[in-house]
């Protein structure tokens, strides 16, 4: 599906995030075991309650478009043939925001606040893509 | 009339006495180190000081370090160094830090240089020696792990993630960003050192320029440049014995978004570091935004400059379009902005060129771009993922 040229080198909690997501084959977000707050990117101490206890838990994939950009050129060999392409800042129902790419949403019709549904594509234990789809489409 | 004396804290405790810069070029055989020490020596000569007068160095956040600067300039005894790490907000942070060191008695004459090969790094000449000088920042990890895989590899792409929300949520017209680009280009035409001095830009040409990544058009982006610039800062007492009218530090502050190392998980992704810093700087100086005679605004991208104008209090959030129209920010208008051409059209020297220009203006040595009888103005910095700095400067006398 994808021409991958991902050069992530996650360590610390970024590695735990990608590893948990790859294992579950679903987007897994850090959650504080004391107060329940979701945090992304993951942090050693919960920004809400300062607890250091956490798990990574799957999220349900419901989100809204918080912002986006449509790129009409790219310096990245993996992307320059894909212009124009969307990168979407998606706000998860659980709170945190993640970036998603898309093959089913149209740059001409995307609007801030619109509902989307997120899916995860595991690339490696060190990286997974988040893909955004129209909210009403079936899984 | 001096504005010093009505402020608090560090207000009035230091002055800029020397400025220096290299050419602003797109392609050079000079190394970053050579450009940085050349601009530094030029700043010392401008001040009428010798390397042996310098006892403090605030080096840039990358590329060169304080110890080699000291060694190449022949500074015999360094008593103070510190290195603010906030990209394009660093030069103004360096000024604040220099003022603090001087006020505290830790140093008397502080050199603050910066420079880079912003053009040549991406376009090395075939026969050029490999450039090993690098700028590094912790947020590059965020970029590598979360942004770059989505085709968001460098600054226009990162910042568009929040700038598009600014444009769409507040219906900011492209003409507002275009007003910044056009004003900078008009001012560059008056500056013999400006990269874009011979390239006029109309609003129609701005609007017709292609999108890089929305909302950023080509003409929303500053020019990649090889250059260096420096300032020399000392006490107000010593400043009055030197060659030029001192330019007094009246107030300054730094501020940072929460969370500073990542762009999109902030409660308000449009709230810049400058939103936090500006009220503190005006309070320190004991002045209002409306007291300013000119604005040197960090303009890596036009829309960032619009958000900065709002953070400074010149407009409500989303309202900068009304502020920048009708020539208000052009020479002859009420608030001339980036009278040297800015990063947009003079060149990208990390905003040190904004401090150099503010100093020239307040000395009344700005040539064709002189803001008549100016007494007070401000300089902002913006760097990394939204760090913000501001300095309010006044003419001594």
Coordinates of C-alpha atoms in Angstrom, one line a residue:
Chain A
X1 CA 0.0 0.0 0.0
X2 CA 2.7 2.4 1.0
X3 CA 6.1 3.3 -0.3
X4 CA 7.8 3.4 3.1
X5 CA 10.9 5.4 3.7
X6 CA 10.4 5.9 7.4
X7 CA 13.5 6.6 9.4
X8 CA 12.2 6.8 12.9
X9 CA 14.6 6.0 15.7
X10 CA 12.3 6.0 18.7
X11 CA 13.8 5.6 22.1
X12 CA 12.4 6.0 25.6
X13 CA 8.6 6.3 25.7
X14 CA 8.4 6.9 21.9
X15 CA 9.7 3.3 21.5
X16 CA 7.2 2.0 24.0
X17 CA 4.4 3.8 22.1
X18 CA 5.3 2.3 18.7
X19 CA 6.0 -1.1 20.2
X20 CA 2.6 -1.2 22.0
X21 CA 0.8 -0.1 18.8
X22 CA 2.6 -2.7 16.7
X23 CA 1.8 -5.5 19.1
X24 CA -1.9 -4.5 19.4
X25 CA -2.1 -3.6 15.7
X26 CA -4.2 -0.7 16.9
X27 CA -3.2 2.8 17.9
X28 CA -2.3 2.6 21.6
X29 CA -2.0 5.8 23.6
X30 CA -0.4 6.3 27.0
X31 CA -2.9 6.4 29.8
X32 CA -2.2 7.3 33.4
X33 CA -3.2 4.5 35.8
X34 CA -3.8 7.0 38.6
X35 CA -6.1 9.6 37.0
X36 CA -7.0 8.0 33.6
X37 CA -5.6 10.9 31.6
X38 CA -4.5 10.1 28.0
X39 CA -1.2 11.7 26.9
X40 CA 0.6 11.8 23.6
X41 CA 3.5 11.8 22.9
X42 CA 4.0 9.8 26.1
X43 CA 5.6 11.4 29.1
X44 CA 7.3 10.0 32.2
X45 CA 5.0 11.9 34.5
X46 CA 1.3 12.5 33.9
X47 CA 0.8 16.2 33.0
X48 CA -2.5 16.1 34.9
X49 CA -1.6 14.4 38.2
X50 CA 2.2 13.9 38.1
X51 CA 1.9 10.1 38.5
X52 CA 4.6 8.0 37.0
X53 CA 2.4 5.0 36.5
X54 CA 1.0 4.3 33.0
X55 CA -0.1 1.8 30.5
X56 CA -0.5 2.0 26.7
X57 CA -4.2 1.3 25.8
X58 CA -5.9 1.0 22.4
X59 CA -8.1 3.9 21.5
X60 CA -11.4 3.5 19.6
X61 CA -10.3 5.5 16.5
X62 CA -13.0 8.2 16.6
X63 CA -11.5 11.7 16.0
X64 CA -12.1 15.1 14.6
X65 CA -10.0 17.3 12.3
X66 CA -8.2 19.9 14.5
X67 CA -6.0 21.2 11.7
X68 CA -4.3 20.0 8.5
X69 CA -2.0 21.0 5.8
X70 CA -2.1 20.3 2.1
X71 CA 1.4 19.9 0.7
X72 CA 1.9 20.9 -2.9
X73 CA 5.6 20.2 -3.0
X74 CA 8.0 18.0 -1.0
X75 CA 11.7 17.8 -0.5
X76 CA 11.2 14.2 0.6
X77 CA 11.7 11.6 -2.1
X78 CA 9.0 9.3 -0.6
X79 CA 6.4 12.1 -0.9
X80 CA 7.3 14.2 -3.8
X81 CA 5.4 12.0 -6.3
X82 CA 2.4 12.0 -4.0
X83 CA 1.6 15.8 -4.1
X84 CA -0.8 17.2 -3.3
X85 CA -1.0 15.2 0.0
X86 CA -2.8 15.8 3.2
X87 CA -1.4 15.6 6.7
X88 CA -4.2 15.9 9.2
X89 CA -4.0 16.8 12.9
X90 CA -6.7 14.5 14.4
X91 CA -8.1 15.0 17.9
X92 CA -8.9 11.6 19.4
X93 CA -12.1 11.1 21.3
X94 CA -9.8 10.3 24.2
X95 CA -8.2 13.8 24.0
X96 CA -4.7 13.6 22.5
X97 CA -3.9 14.7 18.9
X98 CA -2.1 12.6 16.4
X99 CA -1.1 13.2 12.8
X100 CA -2.7 11.1 10.1
X101 CA -2.4 10.6 6.4
X102 CA -5.2 9.7 4.1
X103 CA -6.2 8.1 0.8
X104 CA -9.9 8.5 1.3
X105 CA -10.3 12.1 2.3
X106 CA -10.2 14.9 -0.3
X107 CA -8.2 18.1 0.3
X108 CA -11.0 20.0 -1.3
X109 CA -13.6 18.9 1.2
X110 CA -11.8 18.6 4.4
X111 CA -12.9 21.0 7.1
X112 CA -11.8 21.8 10.7
X113 CA -14.1 20.0 13.1
X114 CA -15.2 17.3 10.8
X115 CA -15.4 13.7 12.2
X116 CA -13.0 11.1 10.9
X117 CA -12.2 7.5 11.8
X118 CA -8.6 6.4 12.3
X119 CA -7.0 3.1 11.4
X120 CA -3.5 1.9 12.1
X121 CA -1.0 0.4 9.6
X122 CA 1.9 -1.4 11.3
X123 CA 5.1 -0.8 9.4
X124 CA 7.6 -2.2 11.9
X125 CA 7.9 -2.4 15.7
X126 CA 9.4 1.1 15.4
X127 CA 6.7 2.8 13.4
X128 CA 3.0 2.6 12.4
X129 CA 1.1 4.9 10.2
X130 CA -2.3 6.4 11.3
X131 CA -4.7 6.7 8.3
X132 CA -7.8 8.9 8.5
X133 CA -11.1 8.0 6.8
X134 CA -14.5 9.6 6.5
X135 CA -16.3 8.9 9.8
X136 CA -19.4 7.3 8.2
X137 CA -17.5 4.6 6.2
X138 CA -17.7 1.1 7.5
X139 CA -14.6 -0.6 8.9
Chain B
X1 CA 14.4 61.9 25.8
X2 CA 15.2 58.6 27.4
X3 CA 12.7 56.0 28.2
X4 CA 15.1 54.4 30.7
X5 CA 14.2 54.9 34.3
X6 CA 10.5 54.1 34.1
X7 CA 11.1 50.4 34.0
X8 CA 11.8 47.7 36.6
X9 CA 14.2 44.8 37.0
X10 CA 16.8 44.7 34.2
X11 CA 15.4 47.8 32.5
X12 CA 18.1 50.2 31.7
X13 CA 20.9 47.9 33.0
X14 CA 22.6 47.3 29.7
X15 CA 23.1 48.8 26.2
X16 CA 24.0 47.6 22.7
X17 CA 27.2 49.4 21.7
X18 CA 28.4 47.5 18.7
X19 CA 26.9 45.8 15.7
X20 CA 28.5 43.8 12.9
X21 CA 27.4 41.7 10.0
X22 CA 28.8 39.9 6.9
X23 CA 27.1 40.2 3.6
X24 CA 23.8 38.3 3.1
X25 CA 24.5 36.0 0.2
X26 CA 23.2 32.9 -1.5
X27 CA 26.5 30.9 -1.9
X28 CA 29.8 31.6 -0.3
X29 CA 33.2 30.1 0.1
X30 CA 33.5 31.3 3.7
X31 CA 33.0 28.8 6.5
X32 CA 30.4 29.4 9.2
X33 CA 33.2 29.9 11.8
X34 CA 34.9 32.5 9.6
X35 CA 31.6 34.4 9.0
X36 CA 30.8 34.4 12.7
X37 CA 34.2 35.6 13.9
X38 CA 34.3 38.2 11.1
X39 CA 30.9 39.6 12.1
X40 CA 32.1 39.6 15.8
X41 CA 35.2 41.5 14.9
X42 CA 33.2 44.0 12.9
X43 CA 30.9 44.5 15.9
X44 CA 33.9 45.1 18.2
X45 CA 35.4 47.7 15.8
X46 CA 32.0 49.3 15.5
X47 CA 31.9 49.7 19.3
X48 CA 35.5 50.9 19.4
X49 CA 36.5 48.0 21.6
X50 CA 39.3 45.4 21.4
X51 CA 38.9 41.7 21.8
X52 CA 40.7 42.0 25.2
X53 CA 37.7 44.2 26.4
X54 CA 35.3 41.3 25.9
X55 CA 34.8 39.1 29.0
X56 CA 31.5 37.4 28.1
X57 CA 30.4 35.3 25.1
X58 CA 26.9 34.1 24.4
X59 CA 27.4 31.8 21.4
X60 CA 24.7 30.7 18.9
X61 CA 22.6 27.6 19.7
X62 CA 24.6 25.6 17.1
X63 CA 27.4 25.5 14.5
X64 CA 30.1 27.2 16.5
X65 CA 31.0 27.3 20.2
X66 CA 32.1 30.0 22.6
X67 CA 35.6 28.6 23.1
X68 CA 36.6 28.7 19.4
X69 CA 35.1 32.2 19.1
X70 CA 37.3 33.3 22.0
X71 CA 40.3 31.7 20.5
X72 CA 39.9 33.0 17.0
X73 CA 39.2 36.6 18.2
X74 CA 42.0 36.5 20.7
X75 CA 39.9 37.1 23.8
X76 CA 42.3 36.4 26.6
X77 CA 40.0 36.0 29.6
X78 CA 36.4 34.8 29.4
X79 CA 34.5 35.2 32.6
X80 CA 31.0 34.3 31.5
X81 CA 29.3 32.1 28.9
X82 CA 25.8 30.8 28.5
X83 CA 23.9 29.5 25.5
X84 CA 20.1 29.9 25.1
X85 CA 18.8 27.0 23.0
X86 CA 15.8 28.3 21.2
X87 CA 16.6 28.6 17.5
X88 CA 15.6 31.9 16.1
X89 CA 14.5 33.2 19.5
X90 CA 18.1 32.8 20.7
X91 CA 19.7 36.2 19.7
X92 CA 17.1 38.2 21.7
X93 CA 17.5 35.7 24.5
X94 CA 21.2 36.3 24.2
X95 CA 20.6 40.0 24.7
X96 CA 18.5 39.5 27.8
X97 CA 21.1 37.1 29.1
X98 CA 23.9 39.6 28.5
X99 CA 21.9 42.3 30.3
X100 CA 21.5 39.9 33.2
X101 CA 25.2 39.0 33.4
X102 CA 26.2 42.7 33.2
X103 CA 23.7 43.8 35.8
X104 CA 24.8 41.0 38.1
X105 CA 28.5 42.0 37.7
X106 CA 29.5 38.7 36.1
X107 CA 30.7 40.3 32.9
X108 CA 31.2 43.8 31.6
X109 CA 31.4 43.4 27.8
X110 CA 29.4 40.6 26.3
X111 CA 29.7 39.5 22.7
X112 CA 26.6 37.8 21.1
X113 CA 27.2 36.4 17.6
X114 CA 25.3 34.0 15.3
X115 CA 25.7 32.8 11.7
X116 CA 25.2 29.9 9.3
X117 CA 25.3 28.6 5.8
X118 CA 21.5 28.5 5.4
X119 CA 21.8 28.6 1.6
X120 CA 24.9 26.6 0.9
X121 CA 24.2 23.8 3.4
X122 CA 21.5 22.5 1.0
X123 CA 23.4 23.4 -2.1
X124 CA 27.1 22.6 -1.6
X125 CA 29.4 23.5 -4.5
X126 CA 30.8 20.4 -6.2
X127 CA 34.3 21.2 -5.1
X128 CA 33.4 22.4 -1.6
X129 CA 34.9 20.8 1.5
X130 CA 32.2 18.8 3.4
X131 CA 30.5 21.0 6.0
X132 CA 30.6 19.3 9.4
X133 CA 28.9 22.1 11.3
X134 CA 25.5 21.2 12.6
X135 CA 22.6 22.6 14.5
X136 CA 20.9 20.2 16.8
X137 CA 17.8 20.4 18.9
X138 CA 15.9 17.9 21.1
X139 CA 12.7 18.5 19.1
X140 CA 14.3 16.9 16.1
X141 CA 13.4 13.6 17.8
X142 CA 9.7 14.7 17.7
X143 CA 10.1 15.5 14.1
X144 CA 11.9 12.3 13.2
X145 CA 9.4 10.1 15.1
X146 CA 6.1 11.8 14.5
X147 CA 6.2 14.4 11.7
X148 CA 8.7 13.5 9.0
X149 CA 7.1 10.1 8.3
X150 CA 4.0 12.1 7.2
X151 CA 5.9 14.2 4.6
X152 CA 6.5 17.0 7.1
X153 CA 10.3 17.2 7.1
X154 CA 11.2 20.9 7.7
X155 CA 9.9 24.1 9.1
X156 CA 7.2 25.2 6.5
X157 CA 5.6 21.8 6.9
X158 CA 5.7 21.7 10.7
X159 CA 4.4 25.2 11.2
X160 CA 1.6 24.7 8.6
X161 CA 0.1 22.2 11.0
X162 CA -1.0 25.1 13.2
X163 CA -1.0 28.0 10.7
X164 CA -3.7 26.3 8.6
X165 CA -6.0 26.3 11.7
X166 CA -5.2 30.0 12.2
X167 CA -6.2 30.7 8.6
X168 CA -9.3 28.6 8.5
X169 CA -10.7 29.2 12.0
X170 CA -10.3 33.0 11.9
X171 CA -10.7 33.4 8.1
X172 CA -7.4 35.2 7.8
X173 CA -7.1 36.4 4.2
X174 CA -3.9 35.8 2.2
X175 CA -3.7 39.5 1.7
X176 CA -2.8 39.9 5.4
X177 CA 0.2 37.6 5.0
X178 CA 0.9 39.3 1.7
X179 CA 1.1 42.7 3.4
X180 CA 4.0 41.4 5.5
X181 CA 5.8 40.0 2.4
X182 CA 5.3 43.2 0.4
X183 CA 6.4 45.5 3.2
X184 CA 9.6 43.5 3.8
X185 CA 10.4 43.5 0.1
X186 CA 9.8 47.3 -0.2
X187 CA 12.1 47.9 2.7
X188 CA 14.7 45.5 1.3
X189 CA 14.9 47.8 -1.8
X190 CA 16.4 50.4 0.4
X191 CA 19.0 48.1 1.9
X192 CA 22.3 47.5 0.0
X193 CA 22.8 44.4 2.1
X194 CA 19.5 42.7 1.3
X195 CA 19.4 39.6 -0.8
X196 CA 16.1 40.7 -2.5
X197 CA 17.0 44.4 -2.9
X198 CA 16.6 44.2 -6.7
X199 CA 13.5 42.0 -6.8
X200 CA 10.3 44.0 -6.3
X201 CA 7.2 42.1 -5.2
X202 CA 3.6 43.2 -5.7
X203 CA 0.5 41.9 -3.9
X204 CA -0.7 40.3 -7.2
X205 CA 2.7 38.5 -7.5
X206 CA 2.4 37.4 -3.9
X207 CA -1.1 36.0 -4.4
X208 CA 0.0 34.2 -7.6
X209 CA 2.9 32.5 -6.0
X210 CA 2.5 28.7 -5.7
X211 CA 1.6 26.9 -2.5
X212 CA 4.4 25.0 -0.8
X213 CA 2.2 23.6 1.9
X214 CA -1.1 25.3 2.8
X215 CA -1.4 28.0 3.9
X216 CA 2.2 28.8 3.0
X217 CA 2.9 30.1 -0.5
X218 CA 6.5 30.5 -1.7
X219 CA 6.4 34.2 -0.9
X220 CA 5.3 33.4 2.7
X221 CA 8.7 31.8 3.3
X222 CA 11.9 33.7 4.2
X223 CA 15.0 33.5 2.1
X224 CA 17.7 30.9 2.9
X225 CA 20.9 32.8 3.3
X226 CA 24.6 32.5 4.2
X227 CA 25.5 35.2 6.7
X228 CA 26.5 36.1 10.2
X229 CA 25.8 39.0 12.5
X230 CA 26.8 40.0 16.1
X231 CA 26.2 42.6 18.8
X232 CA 28.3 43.8 21.7
X233 CA 26.5 44.6 25.0
X234 CA 27.9 46.5 28.0
X235 CA 26.8 48.6 31.0
X236 CA 25.0 51.9 30.3
X237 CA 27.9 53.7 32.1
X238 CA 30.6 52.3 29.9
X239 CA 28.3 52.6 26.8
X240 CA 28.3 56.4 27.2
X241 CA 32.1 56.5 26.8
X242 CA 32.0 54.6 23.4
X243 CA 31.6 55.7 19.8
X244 CA 27.9 55.6 19.2
X245 CA 24.7 56.7 20.8
X246 CA 24.0 53.8 23.2
X247 CA 20.9 51.7 22.5
X248 CA 19.4 50.9 25.9
X249 CA 17.8 47.6 26.9
X250 CA 14.5 48.8 28.3
X251 CA 12.8 45.4 28.8
X252 CA 12.8 41.9 27.6
X253 CA 11.4 38.4 28.2
X254 CA 11.3 34.9 26.9
X255 CA 8.3 32.6 26.8
X256 CA 7.5 29.1 25.7
X257 CA 4.4 27.1 24.6
X258 CA 3.2 24.4 26.8
X259 CA 4.5 21.7 25.7
X260 CA 7.6 23.2 24.2
X261 CA 8.9 20.1 22.4
X262 CA 5.9 19.2 20.4
X263 CA 3.5 21.3 18.2
X264 CA 0.1 19.7 18.1
X265 CA -0.8 18.6 21.7
X266 CA -1.0 22.1 23.1
X267 CA -4.4 23.2 24.6
X268 CA -4.2 26.2 22.2
X269 CA -1.9 25.4 19.3
X270 CA -1.9 29.0 18.2
X271 CA -0.5 30.3 21.5
X272 CA 3.2 31.2 20.9
X273 CA 5.9 31.7 23.4
X274 CA 5.6 35.4 22.6
X275 CA 2.1 35.4 24.0
X276 CA 3.6 34.6 27.4
X277 CA 6.6 36.9 27.0
X278 CA 5.2 40.1 25.6
X279 CA 3.2 41.3 28.6
X280 CA 6.3 40.7 30.9
X281 CA 8.6 42.7 28.6
X282 CA 6.2 45.7 28.3
X283 CA 5.8 45.6 32.1
X284 CA 9.6 45.6 32.7
X285 CA 10.0 48.5 30.3
X286 CA 7.1 50.4 31.7
X287 CA 5.7 51.1 28.2
X288 CA 2.8 50.0 25.9
X289 CA 2.8 48.5 22.5
X290 CA 1.4 51.8 21.2
X291 CA 4.6 53.6 22.3
X292 CA 6.7 51.8 19.7
X293 CA 8.2 53.7 16.8
X294 CA 9.0 50.6 14.8
X295 CA 8.6 46.8 15.0
X296 CA 11.4 44.3 14.0
X297 CA 9.3 41.1 13.9
X298 CA 10.8 37.6 13.5
X299 CA 9.4 36.7 10.1
X300 CA 10.5 33.2 9.2
X301 CA 7.0 32.9 7.7
X302 CA 4.5 35.7 7.1
X303 CA 1.7 34.1 9.1
X304 CA 3.9 33.6 12.1
X305 CA 4.6 37.3 12.0
X306 CA 0.8 38.0 12.0
X307 CA 0.4 35.8 15.1
X308 CA 3.3 37.7 16.7
X309 CA 1.6 41.0 16.1
X310 CA -1.5 39.6 17.8
X311 CA 0.6 38.3 20.7
X312 CA 2.2 41.7 21.1
X313 CA -1.3 43.3 21.5
X314 CA -1.6 45.1 18.2
X315 CA -4.7 43.1 17.3
X316 CA -7.0 40.6 18.8
X317 CA -6.5 36.9 17.9
X318 CA -7.3 36.6 14.2
X319 CA -7.4 40.3 13.7
X320 CA -3.9 41.2 12.4
X321 CA -5.3 41.6 8.9
X322 CA -6.8 44.9 9.8
X323 CA -3.6 46.0 11.5
X324 CA -1.3 45.3 8.6
X325 CA -3.4 46.9 5.8
X326 CA -3.2 50.3 4.3
X327 CA 0.6 50.7 4.7
X328 CA 0.5 50.8 8.5
X329 CA 3.6 48.5 8.6
X330 CA 5.5 50.2 5.8
X331 CA 8.0 53.1 6.1
X332 CA 5.9 56.2 6.4
X333 CA 3.1 54.3 8.2
X334 CA 2.5 54.3 12.0
X335 CA 4.4 51.1 12.8
X336 CA 7.1 50.4 10.2
X337 CA 8.0 46.7 10.3
X338 CA 11.3 45.0 9.4
X339 CA 12.8 48.2 8.0
X340 CA 15.8 46.2 6.8
X341 CA 13.7 43.7 4.8
X342 CA 13.6 41.1 7.5
X343 CA 14.2 37.4 7.1
X344 CA 11.7 37.6 4.3
X345 CA 13.8 39.8 2.1
X346 CA 17.1 40.9 3.7
X347 CA 18.1 37.4 4.7
X348 CA 17.8 34.8 7.4
X349 CA 20.3 35.5 10.1
X350 CA 18.2 34.0 12.9
X351 CA 16.9 37.5 13.8
X352 CA 20.2 38.9 14.8
X353 CA 19.8 41.1 11.7
X354 CA 16.6 42.5 13.4
X355 CA 18.6 43.5 16.4
X356 CA 21.3 45.1 14.2
X357 CA 18.6 47.0 12.3
X358 CA 16.9 48.2 15.5
X359 CA 20.2 49.4 16.8
X360 CA 20.8 51.3 13.5
X361 CA 17.4 52.9 13.7
X362 CA 17.8 54.1 17.3
X363 CA 21.3 55.5 16.5
X364 CA 19.6 57.3 13.6
X365 CA 22.0 55.6 11.1
X366 CA 19.5 53.6 9.1
X367 CA 20.0 55.6 5.9
X368 CA 17.1 55.6 3.4
X369 CA 15.1 53.4 5.8
X370 CA 15.4 55.7 8.8
X371 CA 12.2 56.1 10.9
X372 CA 12.4 59.8 11.5
X373 CA 13.3 60.7 15.1
X374 CA 12.6 57.2 16.4
X375 CA 13.2 56.8 20.2
X376 CA 11.9 53.4 21.0
X377 CA 11.2 50.1 19.2
X378 CA 10.9 46.4 19.7
X379 CA 12.5 43.2 18.3
X380 CA 11.0 39.8 18.6
X381 CA 12.5 36.3 18.2
X382 CA 10.7 33.0 17.3
X383 CA 12.4 29.7 17.2
X384 CA 12.2 25.9 17.3
X385 CA 8.6 24.9 17.9
X386 CA 7.3 28.3 19.0
X387 CA 9.8 29.7 21.6
X388 CA 9.4 33.4 21.8
X389 CA 11.5 36.3 22.9
X390 CA 11.1 40.1 22.9
X391 CA 13.4 43.1 23.6
X392 CA 12.3 46.7 23.9
X393 CA 15.1 49.1 23.0
X394 CA 15.4 52.8 23.4
X395 CA 17.7 55.6 22.2
X396 CA 19.8 56.9 25.0
X397 CA 20.0 60.6 25.4

